[in-house]
Coordinates of C-alpha atoms and ligand atoms in Angstrom, one line a residue:
M96 CA 35.5 -25.5 -6.3
E97 CA 37.2 -22.7 -8.0
F98 CA 37.0 -19.2 -6.4
T99 CA 37.4 -15.8 -8.0
A100 CA 39.2 -12.7 -6.7
S101 CA 36.0 -11.6 -4.9
G102 CA 35.8 -14.9 -3.1
A103 CA 32.6 -16.0 -4.8
P104 CA 32.4 -19.3 -6.6
A105 CA 33.5 -19.0 -10.2
A106 CA 31.1 -19.6 -13.0
T107 CA 33.4 -22.0 -14.9
G108 CA 32.0 -25.4 -15.8
C109 CA 28.4 -24.2 -16.1
A110 CA 26.4 -21.7 -18.2
P111 CA 27.2 -18.1 -17.4
R112 CA 24.6 -16.6 -15.1
I113 CA 22.8 -13.5 -16.3
C114 CA 20.6 -11.2 -14.2
L115 CA 18.2 -8.7 -15.7
V116 CA 17.3 -5.7 -13.6
T117 CA 14.3 -3.8 -15.1
M118 CA 13.6 -0.2 -14.4
G119 CA 10.6 1.8 -15.6
C120 CA 7.4 0.8 -17.1
A121 CA 5.6 -2.4 -18.2
K122 CA 7.0 -1.9 -21.8
N123 CA 10.5 -2.3 -20.4
E124 CA 9.4 -5.4 -18.5
V125 CA 8.3 -6.9 -21.9
D126 CA 11.6 -6.0 -23.4
S127 CA 13.5 -7.6 -20.5
A128 CA 11.5 -10.8 -20.8
A129 CA 12.3 -10.9 -24.5
M130 CA 16.0 -10.5 -23.8
A131 CA 15.8 -13.2 -21.1
R132 CA 14.2 -15.6 -23.5
R133 CA 16.9 -15.0 -26.1
L134 CA 19.7 -15.5 -23.6
A135 CA 18.0 -18.6 -22.2
A136 CA 17.6 -20.0 -25.7
A137 CA 21.3 -19.4 -26.3
G138 CA 22.1 -21.5 -23.2
Y139 CA 22.7 -18.8 -20.6
R140 CA 21.3 -19.3 -17.1
I141 CA 18.9 -16.5 -16.1
V142 CA 19.2 -15.7 -12.3
E143 CA 17.1 -13.5 -10.1
A144 CA 19.9 -12.2 -7.8
P145 CA 22.5 -9.8 -9.2
D146 CA 25.1 -10.7 -6.6
G147 CA 25.8 -14.2 -8.1
A148 CA 25.5 -13.2 -11.8
D149 CA 28.4 -13.0 -14.3
V150 CA 26.6 -10.3 -16.3
I151 CA 24.1 -7.9 -14.9
V152 CA 21.9 -6.3 -17.6
V153 CA 20.3 -3.1 -16.3
N154 CA 17.4 -2.3 -18.6
T155 CA 17.1 1.4 -18.0
C156 CA 14.3 4.0 -18.2
S157 CA 15.1 7.5 -19.2
F158 CA 11.7 8.9 -20.0
I159 CA 12.1 11.7 -17.5
Q160 CA 15.0 12.9 -15.4
A161 CA 13.8 11.2 -12.3
A162 CA 13.7 7.9 -14.1
T163 CA 17.2 8.4 -15.4
E164 CA 18.4 9.1 -11.9
E165 CA 16.8 5.9 -10.6
S166 CA 18.4 3.9 -13.4
L167 CA 21.8 5.4 -12.5
E168 CA 21.3 4.4 -8.9
A169 CA 20.6 0.8 -10.1
I170 CA 23.8 0.8 -12.1
F171 CA 25.9 2.1 -9.3
E172 CA 24.3 -0.4 -6.9
A173 CA 25.3 -3.2 -9.3
A174 CA 28.8 -1.7 -9.6
S175 CA 29.2 -1.9 -5.9
L176 CA 28.6 -5.7 -5.8
P177 CA 31.8 -7.6 -4.8
R178 CA 32.0 -9.7 -8.0
V179 CA 31.6 -6.6 -10.2
A180 CA 34.0 -4.5 -8.2
A181 CA 36.6 -7.4 -8.4
G182 CA 36.2 -7.6 -12.2
D183 CA 34.5 -11.1 -12.1
A184 CA 31.2 -9.8 -13.4
S185 CA 30.2 -7.2 -15.9
I186 CA 27.4 -4.6 -16.3
V187 CA 25.5 -4.1 -19.5
V188 CA 23.4 -0.9 -19.7
A189 CA 20.4 -1.6 -22.0
G190 CA 17.2 0.2 -23.0
C191 CA 16.2 3.8 -23.0
M192 CA 19.3 5.5 -21.4
P193 CA 21.8 4.5 -24.1
A194 CA 19.1 5.3 -26.7
R195 CA 18.6 8.8 -25.3
Y196 CA 22.2 9.7 -24.5
G197 CA 24.1 7.7 -27.2
D198 CA 27.9 7.8 -27.3
D199 CA 28.1 10.4 -24.5
L200 CA 27.2 7.7 -22.1
A201 CA 30.3 5.5 -22.7
D202 CA 32.6 8.4 -21.5
E203 CA 30.5 9.1 -18.4
L204 CA 29.4 5.7 -17.3
V205 CA 32.7 3.7 -16.9
E206 CA 30.9 1.2 -14.7
A207 CA 29.3 -0.3 -17.8
R208 CA 31.2 -2.7 -20.1
A209 CA 28.7 -2.5 -22.9
F210 CA 25.6 -0.5 -24.0
V211 CA 22.6 -2.0 -25.8
P212 CA 20.0 0.7 -26.8
C213 CA 16.4 -0.4 -27.2
S214 CA 16.7 -0.6 -31.0
K215 CA 19.6 -3.1 -30.6
E216 CA 18.1 -5.4 -28.0
D217 CA 18.1 -8.3 -30.5
D218 CA 21.9 -8.2 -30.2
I219 CA 21.9 -9.0 -26.5
V220 CA 23.2 -12.6 -26.9
E221 CA 26.3 -11.4 -28.9
V222 CA 27.0 -8.6 -26.4
V223 CA 26.7 -11.0 -23.4
A224 CA 28.9 -13.6 -25.3
S225 CA 31.6 -11.0 -25.7
L226 CA 31.7 -10.4 -22.0
A227 CA 31.0 -13.8 -20.4
G228 CA 31.9 -16.2 -23.3
P229 CA 29.5 -18.4 -25.2
A230 CA 27.0 -20.7 -23.6
S231 CA 25.7 -24.0 -24.8
G232 CA 22.9 -26.4 -24.1
D233 CA 19.7 -25.9 -22.1
A234 CA 20.4 -24.0 -18.9
P235 CA 18.1 -24.0 -16.0
S236 CA 16.8 -20.7 -14.8
D237 CA 15.8 -19.6 -11.3
A238 CA 12.3 -19.4 -12.5
A239 CA 12.2 -22.6 -14.4
D240 CA 9.9 -24.4 -11.9
A241 CA 7.9 -21.5 -10.8
A242 CA 4.4 -20.9 -12.0
G243 CA 4.2 -18.0 -14.6
P244 CA 2.5 -14.8 -13.6
V245 CA -1.3 -14.6 -13.6
F246 CA -1.2 -11.7 -16.0
S247 CA 1.2 -10.8 -18.8
Y248 CA 2.0 -7.7 -20.7
V249 CA 2.1 -8.1 -24.5
K250 CA 3.6 -5.2 -26.5
I251 CA 1.8 -4.5 -29.8
S252 CA 4.0 -1.8 -31.2
D253 CA 7.0 0.3 -30.4
G254 CA 7.9 4.0 -30.9
C255 CA 5.5 6.9 -31.3
D256 CA 4.7 9.4 -34.1
R257 CA 2.8 11.9 -32.0
F258 CA 5.7 14.1 -30.8
C259 CA 4.0 15.5 -27.8
S260 CA 6.1 18.6 -27.0
Y261 CA 7.1 17.4 -23.5
C262 CA 7.9 13.8 -24.3
T263 CA 11.2 12.1 -25.0
I264 CA 9.8 8.8 -26.2
P265 CA 9.9 9.5 -30.0
L266 CA 13.6 10.5 -29.5
I267 CA 14.3 7.3 -27.6
R268 CA 12.1 4.8 -29.3
G269 CA 11.8 6.2 -32.8
R270 CA 8.8 6.2 -35.2
Y271 CA 5.7 4.1 -34.6
R272 CA 6.0 0.5 -35.7
S273 CA 3.0 -2.0 -35.3
F274 CA 4.0 -5.5 -34.6
G275 CA 2.4 -8.1 -36.8
Y276 CA -0.6 -10.0 -35.7
E277 CA 1.1 -13.4 -35.8
D278 CA 3.9 -12.2 -33.4
I279 CA 1.4 -10.6 -31.0
R280 CA -0.8 -13.8 -31.0
A281 CA 2.3 -16.0 -30.4
D282 CA 3.4 -13.8 -27.5
A283 CA -0.1 -13.9 -26.0
A284 CA -0.4 -17.7 -26.5
R285 CA 3.0 -18.4 -24.9
A286 CA 2.0 -16.3 -21.9
V287 CA -1.3 -18.2 -21.6
E288 CA 0.6 -21.5 -21.8
E289 CA 2.9 -20.3 -19.0
G290 CA -0.2 -19.6 -16.8
A291 CA -1.4 -16.1 -17.6
R292 CA -5.1 -15.7 -17.3
E293 CA -5.0 -12.0 -18.4
I294 CA -3.2 -10.4 -21.3
V295 CA -2.6 -6.7 -21.1
L296 CA -1.9 -5.1 -24.5
I297 CA 0.5 -2.2 -24.2
A298 CA 2.3 0.2 -26.5
Q299 CA 3.1 3.9 -26.4
D300 CA 0.0 4.4 -28.4
T301 CA -2.2 1.3 -28.7
G302 CA -5.0 3.0 -30.6
R303 CA -2.8 3.5 -33.6
W304 CA -2.1 -0.2 -34.1
G305 CA -2.4 -1.4 -37.6
Q306 CA -2.3 1.9 -39.4
D307 CA 1.2 1.2 -40.8
L308 CA 0.3 -2.4 -41.7
P309 CA -1.2 -3.6 -45.0
G310 CA -4.9 -4.3 -45.0
N311 CA -7.6 -2.7 -42.8
R312 CA -6.6 -4.1 -39.4
D313 CA -7.0 -1.9 -36.4
L314 CA -7.0 -2.2 -32.6
A315 CA -10.7 -3.3 -32.5
W316 CA -9.9 -6.1 -35.0
L317 CA -6.8 -7.2 -33.0
V318 CA -8.7 -7.3 -29.6
D319 CA -11.6 -9.1 -31.1
Q320 CA -9.4 -11.7 -32.8
L321 CA -7.4 -12.4 -29.6
A322 CA -10.7 -12.6 -27.6
V323 CA -11.9 -15.3 -29.9
E324 CA -8.6 -17.2 -30.0
L325 CA -8.1 -17.0 -26.2
P326 CA -11.7 -17.4 -24.9
D327 CA -10.7 -18.2 -21.3
T328 CA -8.3 -15.3 -21.0
W329 CA -9.1 -11.7 -20.0
L330 CA -7.9 -9.1 -22.4
R331 CA -7.2 -5.5 -21.4
V332 CA -5.9 -2.6 -23.5
M333 CA -3.9 0.2 -22.0
Y334 CA -2.8 3.7 -23.3
V335 CA -5.5 4.4 -25.9
Q336 CA -5.1 8.1 -26.9
P337 CA -8.5 9.9 -27.2
E338 CA -8.3 9.7 -31.0
G339 CA -7.9 5.9 -30.8
V340 CA -11.2 5.3 -29.0
T341 CA -13.4 4.1 -31.9
D342 CA -17.0 2.8 -31.9
A343 CA -15.6 -0.5 -33.2
L344 CA -13.4 -0.9 -30.1
L345 CA -16.2 0.1 -27.8
A346 CA -18.4 -2.5 -29.5
V347 CA -15.8 -5.3 -28.9
M348 CA -15.7 -4.2 -25.2
A349 CA -19.4 -4.3 -24.9
Q350 CA -19.9 -7.6 -26.7
R351 CA -17.0 -9.8 -25.6
E352 CA -17.1 -11.0 -22.0
N353 CA -13.4 -11.7 -21.8
V354 CA -12.5 -8.2 -23.0
C355 CA -12.3 -5.9 -19.9
S356 CA -14.6 -2.9 -20.2
Y357 CA -11.7 -0.7 -19.2
L358 CA -10.1 2.2 -21.0
D359 CA -7.0 4.0 -20.0
I360 CA -7.1 7.3 -22.0
P361 CA -4.3 9.7 -21.3
L362 CA -5.7 13.2 -21.6
Q363 CA -2.8 15.1 -20.0
H364 CA -4.8 18.4 -19.6
V365 CA -8.1 19.9 -20.5
S366 CA -7.1 23.4 -21.5
A367 CA -7.3 23.7 -25.4
R368 CA -4.4 26.2 -25.3
L369 CA -2.1 24.1 -23.2
L370 CA -3.0 20.9 -25.2
R371 CA -2.0 22.8 -28.4
A372 CA 1.3 23.8 -26.7
M373 CA 1.7 20.1 -25.8
N374 CA 1.2 19.3 -29.6
R375 CA -2.0 17.4 -28.6
A376 CA -5.6 18.0 -29.5
G377 CA -8.8 18.3 -27.4
S378 CA -10.5 20.5 -24.8
A379 CA -12.6 20.0 -21.7
E380 CA -15.8 20.1 -23.8
K381 CA -14.5 17.5 -26.3
F382 CA -13.2 15.2 -23.6
A383 CA -16.5 15.4 -21.7
A384 CA -18.4 14.5 -24.9
L385 CA -16.0 11.6 -25.5
I386 CA -16.6 10.3 -22.0
D387 CA -20.4 10.6 -22.4
H388 CA -20.2 8.7 -25.7
I389 CA -18.0 5.9 -24.3
R390 CA -20.4 5.5 -21.3
A391 CA -23.4 5.4 -23.7
L392 CA -21.9 2.5 -25.6
V393 CA -20.3 0.7 -22.7
P394 CA -22.3 1.6 -19.6
D395 CA -20.2 -0.3 -17.1
V396 CA -16.8 0.9 -18.5
T397 CA -14.0 1.7 -16.1
L398 CA -12.0 4.8 -17.1
R399 CA -8.5 5.8 -16.2
T400 CA -6.5 8.8 -17.3
T401 CA -3.2 10.5 -16.8
L402 CA -2.7 14.2 -16.3
I403 CA 0.2 16.6 -16.2
A404 CA 0.2 19.4 -13.6
G405 CA 2.4 22.5 -14.0
F406 CA 3.0 22.5 -17.8
P407 CA 4.7 25.7 -18.9
G408 CA 2.2 28.5 -19.1
E409 CA -0.4 26.8 -16.9
T410 CA -2.2 29.6 -15.1
E411 CA -4.0 29.3 -11.9
D412 CA -7.3 29.4 -13.9
D413 CA -6.0 26.6 -16.1
F414 CA -5.2 24.5 -13.1
E415 CA -8.5 25.2 -11.5
A416 CA -10.3 24.1 -14.6
L417 CA -8.3 20.9 -14.6
C418 CA -9.3 20.2 -11.0
D419 CA -12.9 21.0 -11.8
F420 CA -12.8 18.6 -14.7
V421 CA -11.5 15.8 -12.5
A422 CA -14.1 16.6 -9.8
E423 CA -16.9 16.4 -12.4
A424 CA -15.8 13.8 -15.0
P425 CA -16.5 10.3 -13.9
F426 CA -13.0 8.8 -14.0
D427 CA -12.4 5.8 -11.8
Y428 CA -8.6 6.3 -11.6
V429 CA -6.4 9.3 -12.3
G430 CA -2.6 9.2 -12.5
V431 CA -1.1 12.7 -11.9
F432 CA 2.5 13.7 -12.9
P433 CA 4.2 17.0 -12.3
Y434 CA 5.6 18.4 -15.6
S435 CA 9.2 17.3 -16.0
R436 CA 11.3 19.7 -18.2
E437 CA 13.3 17.4 -20.5
E438 CA 16.2 18.5 -22.6
G439 CA 15.8 17.8 -26.3
T440 CA 12.0 18.4 -26.2
K441 CA 10.1 21.4 -27.6
A442 CA 8.5 22.2 -24.3
F443 CA 12.0 22.6 -22.7
D444 CA 12.2 26.0 -24.4
L445 CA 8.7 27.2 -23.8
P446 CA 8.3 30.4 -21.8
D447 CA 6.6 30.6 -18.4
Q448 CA 8.1 27.5 -16.8
L449 CA 6.8 27.0 -13.3
D450 CA 9.2 26.4 -10.4
E451 CA 9.6 22.9 -9.1
D452 CA 7.8 23.5 -5.8
E453 CA 4.7 24.9 -7.6
K454 CA 4.6 21.9 -9.9
L455 CA 4.8 19.5 -7.1
E456 CA 2.2 21.4 -5.1
R457 CA -0.3 21.5 -8.0
A458 CA 0.3 17.7 -8.6
Q459 CA -0.6 17.0 -5.0
V460 CA -3.7 19.2 -5.0
L461 CA -4.9 17.4 -8.2
R462 CA -4.1 14.0 -6.6
D463 CA -6.2 14.9 -3.6
V464 CA -9.1 15.9 -5.8
A465 CA -8.8 12.7 -7.7
D466 CA -8.6 10.6 -4.5
T467 CA -11.9 12.1 -3.2
V468 CA -13.8 11.6 -6.5
C469 CA -12.3 8.2 -7.5
G470 CA -12.4 6.8 -4.0
A471 CA -16.2 7.5 -3.9
R472 CA -16.6 5.8 -7.3
V473 CA -14.7 2.7 -6.0
A474 CA -16.9 2.7 -2.8
A475 CA -20.0 2.8 -5.0
R476 CA -19.1 -0.7 -6.1
I477 CA -20.0 -2.1 -2.7
G478 CA -22.8 -4.7 -3.2
R479 CA -21.9 -5.3 -6.8
A480 CA -21.1 -8.8 -8.0
M481 CA -18.0 -9.2 -10.0
P482 CA -15.5 -11.9 -11.0
V483 CA -12.0 -11.6 -9.5
L484 CA -8.8 -13.1 -10.9
V485 CA -6.9 -14.4 -7.9
E486 CA -3.2 -13.4 -8.2
G487 CA -1.6 -14.6 -5.0
A488 CA -1.5 -14.3 -1.2
E489 CA 0.1 -11.9 1.2
E490 CA 2.6 -13.2 3.8
D491 CA -0.2 -13.7 6.3
G492 CA -2.1 -15.8 3.8
Q493 CA -4.6 -13.2 2.7
L494 CA -5.6 -13.9 -0.9
Y495 CA -5.8 -11.0 -3.3
G496 CA -6.5 -10.5 -7.0
R497 CA -8.1 -8.1 -9.4
A498 CA -11.5 -7.4 -10.8
Q499 CA -11.8 -6.4 -14.5
C500 CA -12.1 -2.8 -13.3
Q501 CA -8.6 -2.9 -11.9
A502 CA -5.5 -2.9 -14.2
P503 CA -2.4 -4.6 -12.8
E504 CA 0.0 -2.5 -10.8
V505 CA -1.9 0.8 -10.9
D506 CA -5.5 0.4 -9.7
G507 CA -5.1 -1.5 -6.4
V508 CA -6.3 -5.0 -5.7
T509 CA -9.3 -6.9 -4.4
Y510 CA -8.8 -9.1 -1.3
V511 CA -10.9 -12.3 -1.5
D512 CA -11.8 -15.1 0.9
G513 CA -11.4 -18.0 -1.4
G514 CA -9.9 -19.4 -4.6
N515 CA -6.4 -20.2 -5.8
P516 CA -3.9 -18.1 -7.8
G517 CA -4.8 -18.2 -11.4
E518 CA -8.5 -18.9 -10.7
V519 CA -11.4 -16.6 -11.4
V520 CA -13.8 -16.5 -8.4
Q521 CA -17.3 -14.9 -8.3
T522 CA -17.5 -12.3 -5.6
V523 CA -19.7 -9.6 -4.1
I524 CA -17.8 -6.4 -3.1
A525 CA -18.2 -6.1 0.6
D526 CA -16.0 -3.1 1.4
T527 CA -13.5 -0.7 0.0
L528 CA -10.6 1.4 1.3
L529 CA -9.7 4.1 -1.2
Y530 CA -8.7 2.0 -4.2
E531 CA -8.5 -1.4 -2.5
M532 CA -11.6 -3.6 -2.5
E533 CA -12.7 -6.6 -0.4
G534 CA -14.7 -9.3 -2.2
E535 CA -16.7 -12.1 -0.6
C536 CA -16.8 -15.3 -2.6
R537 CA -20.3 -16.4 -3.5
Ligands
LIG780 S1 1.6 9.9 -27.3 FE1 2.8 11.7 -26.7 S2 3.3 11.2 -24.5 FE2 2.7 9.3 -25.4 S3 4.7 8.3 -26.0 FE3 3.8 9.5 -27.8 S4 4.8 11.4 -27.8 FE4 5.0 10.5 -25.7

C-alpha cells in the first residue's frame, strides 16, 4: 500500500474520495445532494467521513453572521485534519459564503484551494478534477447500499425578488427563478424511487413558483400535479409567504389526502410600521384575517410561522403586541429569531438598533410565550387518530416518525410502538411532551 506524507493510505489506484460537509438550511442540503450526484456520475467516490477524503467540499451558509461563523469553524476543522494539513487533501468552499463575500474571500481564507459560489455549483466536477485529478467509471459511495431517507427536500426555485430589508438572500442567491415542472417532477420521482415517502417542497419563496414561467402554472397546480403523479407519497410545502396563500392552494390541501394540511407562513412581525421598514406587507389585523380564512377552508390545517424579535425601531409596545398576537393566534409552531444586523442590507443602516442583549432577551420571551401556546395546541391532539410516517429508531430501539402535522427537523417527532421505517402506521395520540408526541398503533 502507498502512504502519504500524513501517514494515511494514498488514494491512488481508485476514484478520488470526496466528502461534502453541509452547513445551514434544507436548501443547502438539496444543493449538496445535487453536487454529490454530479461527482458520483463523473466517477468520484462520495464518502461520509472528511478525514479520509481527498477533497472536502464545505457547502457554506452565510445568511447571517452566526451562520458565517459556523461555516468558518467547519472550514477550520477540515483544515486541521492530518491529510489536509499535510497537503494530501484539499478544501473547496462552496455555497453562500463565496457568493456573499466574492473575491475578498480568497485573500482571507487561505485554507481553501477553490471557491464555488452557489451560482457556479454546476462546475463542481471541473473544480474537483483540477484538485484531485479526473475520475472514471462507476465509483461506490459510502451510502450506496443504505436505504434512502424517508423524506426528501425538493427545491422548486432559487433566489428571491422580495428584498426584505434585513435579508442577504437576494444578494447571495440572486433574482427569483422557478425551476421547470419536469425537473421538479424528476427530482421528486428519483427521491421516491430511493425510498422517500414524503416530498417537502422548498424554496426561498415557494408561493411565487410559476410566475416567471410561461403559461398559468402556479404553486397550487404544481402541488396538485405532484399529488396525482405520486399518490402514495406525502407532499408538504414550506415557506409560503402570506401573499402566496391562495384559495386554489388551500383547496388542493383540503381535497388531496396525500397533501399535508400544513402551512409554514413566515410573518416576521405584526406591526404594520415595522413590516414596512422590513419592506414587507401586512398587519396584525390582516394576518388574523388570513389565518381565519385558512382555517375556514382547511379546518384541520397545522400552521407554523417565523418571527423576528428586536428589529430596529421595535418599541416595547411593538414587542408586546407581537407577544399578544402569538398568545392569541392559533399557530401550532413558531420559530423565533433575534434580528441579526447584516452588512449590505438596508436594515443595517436603520436608526434605533437594539443592543444584542435586548434582542436575545426579547427572542427568549417570545419563545416562552410560543412554547406555552403551541405546547397546549400539541397537547390538544391527545386522543386524535392520525397516520404517522415511521422514520427510524433511537439507539434503544424506540421507533419514531412524524404525523402530517409535523414538518421534518423543526416540529418534533412522534414516538410509535409499531411499524418499520418508511411505513405509514395508523395511530392514536396517547401523550405529548411539549412538541413531541406519542402514538399508539391501532
Ligand atoms: S422573502 Fe424576504 S426573508 Fe425570505 S429570502 Fe426573500 S428577501 Fe429573504
